[in-house]
Coordinates of C-alpha atoms and ligand atoms in Angstrom, one line a residue:
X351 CA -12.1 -14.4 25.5
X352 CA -14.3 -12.9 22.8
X353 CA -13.7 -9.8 21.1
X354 CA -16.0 -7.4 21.0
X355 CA -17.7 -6.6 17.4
X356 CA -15.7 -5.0 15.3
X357 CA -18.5 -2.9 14.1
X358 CA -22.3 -3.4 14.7
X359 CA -23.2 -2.5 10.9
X360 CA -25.8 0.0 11.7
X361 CA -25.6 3.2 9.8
X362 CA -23.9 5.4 12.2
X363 CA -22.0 8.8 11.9
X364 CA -18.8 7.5 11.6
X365 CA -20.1 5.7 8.5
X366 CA -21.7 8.8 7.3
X367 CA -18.4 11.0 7.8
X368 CA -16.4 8.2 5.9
X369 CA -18.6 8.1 3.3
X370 CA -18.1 11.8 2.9
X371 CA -14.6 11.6 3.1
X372 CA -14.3 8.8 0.6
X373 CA -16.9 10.4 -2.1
X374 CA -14.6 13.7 -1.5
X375 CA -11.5 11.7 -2.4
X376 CA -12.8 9.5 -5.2
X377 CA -13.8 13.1 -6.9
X378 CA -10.3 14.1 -6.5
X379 CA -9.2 10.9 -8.1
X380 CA -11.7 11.0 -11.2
X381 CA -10.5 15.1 -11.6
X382 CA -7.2 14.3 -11.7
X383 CA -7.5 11.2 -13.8
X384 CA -9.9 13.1 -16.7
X385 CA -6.9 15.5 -16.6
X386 CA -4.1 13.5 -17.0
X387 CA -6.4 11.7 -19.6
X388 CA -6.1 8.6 -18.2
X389 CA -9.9 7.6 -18.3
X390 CA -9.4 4.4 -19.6
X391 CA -6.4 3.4 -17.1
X392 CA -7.3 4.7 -13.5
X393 CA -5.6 4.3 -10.7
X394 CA -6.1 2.1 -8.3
X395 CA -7.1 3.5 -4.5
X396 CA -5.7 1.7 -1.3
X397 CA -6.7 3.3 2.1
X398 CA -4.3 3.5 4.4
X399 CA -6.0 2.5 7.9
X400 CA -3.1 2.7 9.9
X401 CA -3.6 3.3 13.4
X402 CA -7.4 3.4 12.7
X403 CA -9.6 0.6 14.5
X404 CA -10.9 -2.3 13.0
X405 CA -14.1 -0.9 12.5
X406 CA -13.3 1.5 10.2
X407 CA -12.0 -0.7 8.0
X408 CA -15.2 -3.0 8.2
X409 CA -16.9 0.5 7.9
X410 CA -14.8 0.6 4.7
X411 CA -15.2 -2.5 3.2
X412 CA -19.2 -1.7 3.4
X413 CA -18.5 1.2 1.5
X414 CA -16.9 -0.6 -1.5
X415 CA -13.1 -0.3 -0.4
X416 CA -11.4 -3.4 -1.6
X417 CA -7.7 -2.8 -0.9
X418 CA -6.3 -1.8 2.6
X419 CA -3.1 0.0 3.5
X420 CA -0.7 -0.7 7.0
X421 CA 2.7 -0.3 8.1
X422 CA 2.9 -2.5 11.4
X423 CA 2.6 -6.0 11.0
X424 CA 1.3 -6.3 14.5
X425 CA -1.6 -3.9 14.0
X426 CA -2.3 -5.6 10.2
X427 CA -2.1 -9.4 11.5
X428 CA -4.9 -8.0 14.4
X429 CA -7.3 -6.8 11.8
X430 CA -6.4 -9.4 9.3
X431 CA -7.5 -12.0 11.4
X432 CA -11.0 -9.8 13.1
X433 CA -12.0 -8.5 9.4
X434 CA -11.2 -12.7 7.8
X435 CA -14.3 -12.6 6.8
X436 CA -14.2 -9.8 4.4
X437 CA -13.5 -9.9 1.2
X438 CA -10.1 -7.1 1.4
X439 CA -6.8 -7.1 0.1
X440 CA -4.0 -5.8 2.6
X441 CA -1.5 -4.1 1.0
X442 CA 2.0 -3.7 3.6
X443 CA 3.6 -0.4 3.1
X444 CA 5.5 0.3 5.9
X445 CA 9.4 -0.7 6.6
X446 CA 9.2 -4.7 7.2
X447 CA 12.0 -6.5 9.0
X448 CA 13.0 -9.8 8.2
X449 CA 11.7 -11.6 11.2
X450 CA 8.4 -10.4 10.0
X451 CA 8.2 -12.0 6.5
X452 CA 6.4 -15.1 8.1
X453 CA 3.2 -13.5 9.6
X454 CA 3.1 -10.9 6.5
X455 CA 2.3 -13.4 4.2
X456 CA 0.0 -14.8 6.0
X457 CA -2.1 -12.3 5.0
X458 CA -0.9 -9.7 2.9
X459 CA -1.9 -9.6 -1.0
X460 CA 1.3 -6.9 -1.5
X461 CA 4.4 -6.0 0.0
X462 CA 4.9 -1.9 -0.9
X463 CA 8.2 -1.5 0.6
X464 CA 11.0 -4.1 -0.5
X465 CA 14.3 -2.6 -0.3
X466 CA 16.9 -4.7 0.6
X467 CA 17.7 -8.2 -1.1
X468 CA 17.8 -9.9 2.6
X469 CA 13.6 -8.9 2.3
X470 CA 13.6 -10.4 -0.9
X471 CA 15.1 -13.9 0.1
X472 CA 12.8 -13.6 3.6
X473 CA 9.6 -13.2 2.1
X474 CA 10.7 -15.5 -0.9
X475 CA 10.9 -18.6 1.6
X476 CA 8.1 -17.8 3.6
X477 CA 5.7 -17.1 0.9
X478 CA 6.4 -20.2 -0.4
X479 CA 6.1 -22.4 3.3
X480 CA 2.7 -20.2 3.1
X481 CA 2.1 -21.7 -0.3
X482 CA 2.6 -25.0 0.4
X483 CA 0.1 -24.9 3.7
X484 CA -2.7 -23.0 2.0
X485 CA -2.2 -22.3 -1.9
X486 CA -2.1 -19.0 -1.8
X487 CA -1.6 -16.5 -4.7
X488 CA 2.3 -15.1 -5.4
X489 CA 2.6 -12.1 -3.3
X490 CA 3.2 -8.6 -5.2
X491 CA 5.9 -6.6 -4.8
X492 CA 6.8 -3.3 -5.1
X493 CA 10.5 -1.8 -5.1
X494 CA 10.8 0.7 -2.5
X495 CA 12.8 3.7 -3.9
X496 CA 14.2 6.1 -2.3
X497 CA 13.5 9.5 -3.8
X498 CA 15.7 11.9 -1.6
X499 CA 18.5 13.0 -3.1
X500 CA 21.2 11.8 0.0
X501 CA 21.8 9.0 -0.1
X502 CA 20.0 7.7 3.3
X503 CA 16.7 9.7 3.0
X504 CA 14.7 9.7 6.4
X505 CA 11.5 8.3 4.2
X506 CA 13.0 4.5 3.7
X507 CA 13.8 3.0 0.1
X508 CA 16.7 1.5 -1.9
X509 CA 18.7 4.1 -4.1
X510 CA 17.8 4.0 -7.6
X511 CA 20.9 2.6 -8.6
X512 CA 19.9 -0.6 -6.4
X513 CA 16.6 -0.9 -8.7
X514 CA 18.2 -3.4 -11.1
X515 CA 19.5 -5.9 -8.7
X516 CA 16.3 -6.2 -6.4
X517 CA 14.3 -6.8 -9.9
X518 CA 15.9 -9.1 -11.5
X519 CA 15.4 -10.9 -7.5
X520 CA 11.9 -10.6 -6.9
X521 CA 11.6 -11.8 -10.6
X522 CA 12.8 -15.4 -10.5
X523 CA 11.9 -15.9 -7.1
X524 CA 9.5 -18.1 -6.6
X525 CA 6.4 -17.2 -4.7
X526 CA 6.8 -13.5 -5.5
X527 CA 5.6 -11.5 -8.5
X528 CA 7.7 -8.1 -9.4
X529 CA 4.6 -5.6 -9.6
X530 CA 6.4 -2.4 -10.2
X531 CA 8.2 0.3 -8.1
X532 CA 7.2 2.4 -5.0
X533 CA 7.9 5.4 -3.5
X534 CA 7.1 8.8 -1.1
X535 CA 7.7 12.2 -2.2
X536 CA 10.6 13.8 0.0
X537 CA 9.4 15.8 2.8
X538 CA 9.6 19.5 1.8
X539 CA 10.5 19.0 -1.9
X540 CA 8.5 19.2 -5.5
X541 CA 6.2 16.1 -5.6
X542 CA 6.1 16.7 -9.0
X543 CA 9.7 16.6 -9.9
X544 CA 9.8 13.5 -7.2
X545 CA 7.1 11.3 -9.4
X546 CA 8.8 12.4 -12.4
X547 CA 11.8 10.8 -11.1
X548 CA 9.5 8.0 -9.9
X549 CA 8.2 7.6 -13.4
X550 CA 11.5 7.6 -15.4
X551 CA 13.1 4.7 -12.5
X552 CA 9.6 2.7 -13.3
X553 CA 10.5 3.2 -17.2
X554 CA 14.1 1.9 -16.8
X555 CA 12.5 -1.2 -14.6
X556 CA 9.9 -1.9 -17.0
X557 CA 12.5 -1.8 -20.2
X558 CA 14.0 -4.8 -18.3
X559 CA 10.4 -6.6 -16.9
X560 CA 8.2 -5.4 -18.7
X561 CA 5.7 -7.3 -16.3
X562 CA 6.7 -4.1 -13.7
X563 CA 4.0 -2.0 -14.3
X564 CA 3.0 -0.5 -11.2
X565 CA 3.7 3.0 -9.6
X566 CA 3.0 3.1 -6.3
X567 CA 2.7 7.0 -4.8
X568 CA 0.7 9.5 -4.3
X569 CA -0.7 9.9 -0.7
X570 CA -3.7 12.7 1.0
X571 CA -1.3 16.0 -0.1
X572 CA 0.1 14.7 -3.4
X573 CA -2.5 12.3 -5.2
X574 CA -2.8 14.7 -8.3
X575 CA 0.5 14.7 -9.0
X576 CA 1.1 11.3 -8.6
X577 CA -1.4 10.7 -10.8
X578 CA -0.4 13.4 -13.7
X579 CA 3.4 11.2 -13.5
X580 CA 1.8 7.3 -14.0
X581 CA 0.4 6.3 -10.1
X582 CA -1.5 3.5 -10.4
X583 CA -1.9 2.6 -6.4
X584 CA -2.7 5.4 -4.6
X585 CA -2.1 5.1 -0.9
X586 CA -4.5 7.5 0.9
X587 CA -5.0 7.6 4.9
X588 CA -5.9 10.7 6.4
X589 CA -7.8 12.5 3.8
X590 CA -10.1 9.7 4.0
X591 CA -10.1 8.7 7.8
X592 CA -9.5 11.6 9.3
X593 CA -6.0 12.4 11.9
X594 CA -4.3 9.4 13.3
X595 CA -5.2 8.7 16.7
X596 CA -3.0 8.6 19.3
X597 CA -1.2 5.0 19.2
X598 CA -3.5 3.5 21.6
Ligands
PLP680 C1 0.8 6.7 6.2 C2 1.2 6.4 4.8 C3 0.5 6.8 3.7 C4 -0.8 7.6 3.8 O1 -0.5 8.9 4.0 P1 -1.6 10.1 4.2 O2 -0.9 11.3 4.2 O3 -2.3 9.8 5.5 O4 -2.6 9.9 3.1 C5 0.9 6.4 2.4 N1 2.1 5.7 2.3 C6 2.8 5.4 3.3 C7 4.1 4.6 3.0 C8 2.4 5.7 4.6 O5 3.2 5.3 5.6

C-alpha cells in the first residue's frame, strides 16, 4: 500500500503560518539570548512536533529546522521512517519504557528523558546491536530530573540525589554519550527558581563529567527563562505549531 505524500512541497498556507510562527520564536530566542549575553553560545532549538502530522515536520525541515522533538515512539518511528529522506535529527523527550529502547535507536539522535538505570542498561545494549548493524553514532543522553519538590512529581524525572549514579552509567556505557541533564519546570511554580535549580544540578554533574554540558529546558511559556539559567536545547511545540490536535 502506498502512503500518501507527506507533503506536496508547494508553498501553501500552512507553510506560510509556520514560517510565521518559527520567525516569531527564533526572535524570542535571539532577545532572550542578547540578554542573557550569551551571543556567542546560543541555544540550540528542537521543535517539538508531537501529535503534529508528518507534513509539518517536512514543512519544517524546508524551513531550516534540523532537530525534531517526540514523546511516543510509535508516532516518532512513523515519521522517522516517511521523513528518512531528510536530513533531521529526532530528539526522544517523552517517558520511554524499556521494551522500547530497540526501535528508539533506530532512529533517534537523543534520548531527553533517562531516568532510571534499567533505561540506561536497555538502550546501552540496543544501541550497541544498532551499532553493530548500521554504524551509527553514540546516542546522547540527557538525565531526566525531576524538579518538583515531592518526591514523585507528576512531570517524570529522577530525583536529584539519583543524578550521580545514572552519570557515572551513561558514561562508561558503551554506545551512549552523557550529554548533560534535562528537565520541565513544575506545573504552577517559578520557572525561574526551577532552572536555577536545573542549572546548579547541571554544575554538580559537570564537576564530575565535565563532558555534561547540556541543559535541556525551556519549552513555549518558559524559553526566556530557561535561557537566562544556561538552556542550551530548547524544546518548543506549540508556540511554533500551533494547539495539539486531537490524538487522531
Ligand atoms: C510537549 C513537550 C514540550 C513542548 O511543549 P510546548 O509547551 O508545546 O512548547 C517540551 N518538552 C516536553 C518534555 C514535552 O513533552
Amino acid at each position: 500500500m502506498n502512503e500518501p505524500a507527506v507533503w506536496d512541497g508547494r508553498d501553501d498556507a500552512r507553510l506560510a503560518e509556520l514560517q510565521q510562527r518559527l520567525d516569531t520564536v527564533r526572535r524570542r530566542i535571539d532577545a532572550a539570548t542578547a540578554g542573557a549575553g550569551r551571543q556567542d553560545a546560543p541555544p540550540q532549538l528542537i521543535v517539538v512536533t508531537k501529535f503534529h502530522p508528518a507534513g509539518d515536520v517536512a514543512r519544517l525541515a524546508a524551513l531550516g529546522v534540523a532537530d525534531v522533538g517526540e514523546n511516543r515512539d510509535q508516532e516518532a518511528a512513523d515519521k522517522a521512517a516517511r521523513l528518512s529522506d531528510l536530513r533531521l535529527r529526532w530528539h526522544f523527550i517523552g517517558q520511554l519504557q524499556s521494551n522500547k529502547a530497540k526501535s528508539v535507536v533506530k532512529y533517534a539522535h537523543a534520548v531527553h528523558s533517562v531516568d532510571r538505570p534499567q533505561l540506561v542498561a536497555a538502550l546501552a545494549k540496543a544501541v550497541v546491536t544498532e551499532q553493530e548493524r548500521t554504524g551509527r553514532q553514540d546516542l546522547e543522553c540527557f538525565i531526566q530530573v525531576s524538579l518538583d519538590d515531592d518526591a514523585d512529581g507528576h512531570r517524570g524525572g529522577a530525583v536529584p540525589a539519583a543524578v550521580p549514579e545514572l552519570g557515572g552509567l551513561l558514561a562508561t556505557a558503551a554506545g551512549l554519550r552523557l550529554a548533560g541533564v534535562m528537565a520541565v519546570a513544575p506545573l504552577g511554580a517559578d520557572p525561574e527558581a526551577a532552572f536555577e535549580k536545573l542549572a546548579g544540578i547541571s554544575a554538580r554533574l559537570r564537576a564530575e563529567y565535565p563532558q555534561a554540558t547540556a541543559i535541556s529546558a525551556g519549552m513555549s511559556q518558559d524559553l526566556e527563562a530557561a535561557i537566562r539559567f544556561g538552556a542550551t536545547h530548547l524544546r518548543i511545540g506549540s508556540d511554533i505549531l500551533g494547539p495539539r490536535p486531537a490524538v487522531g
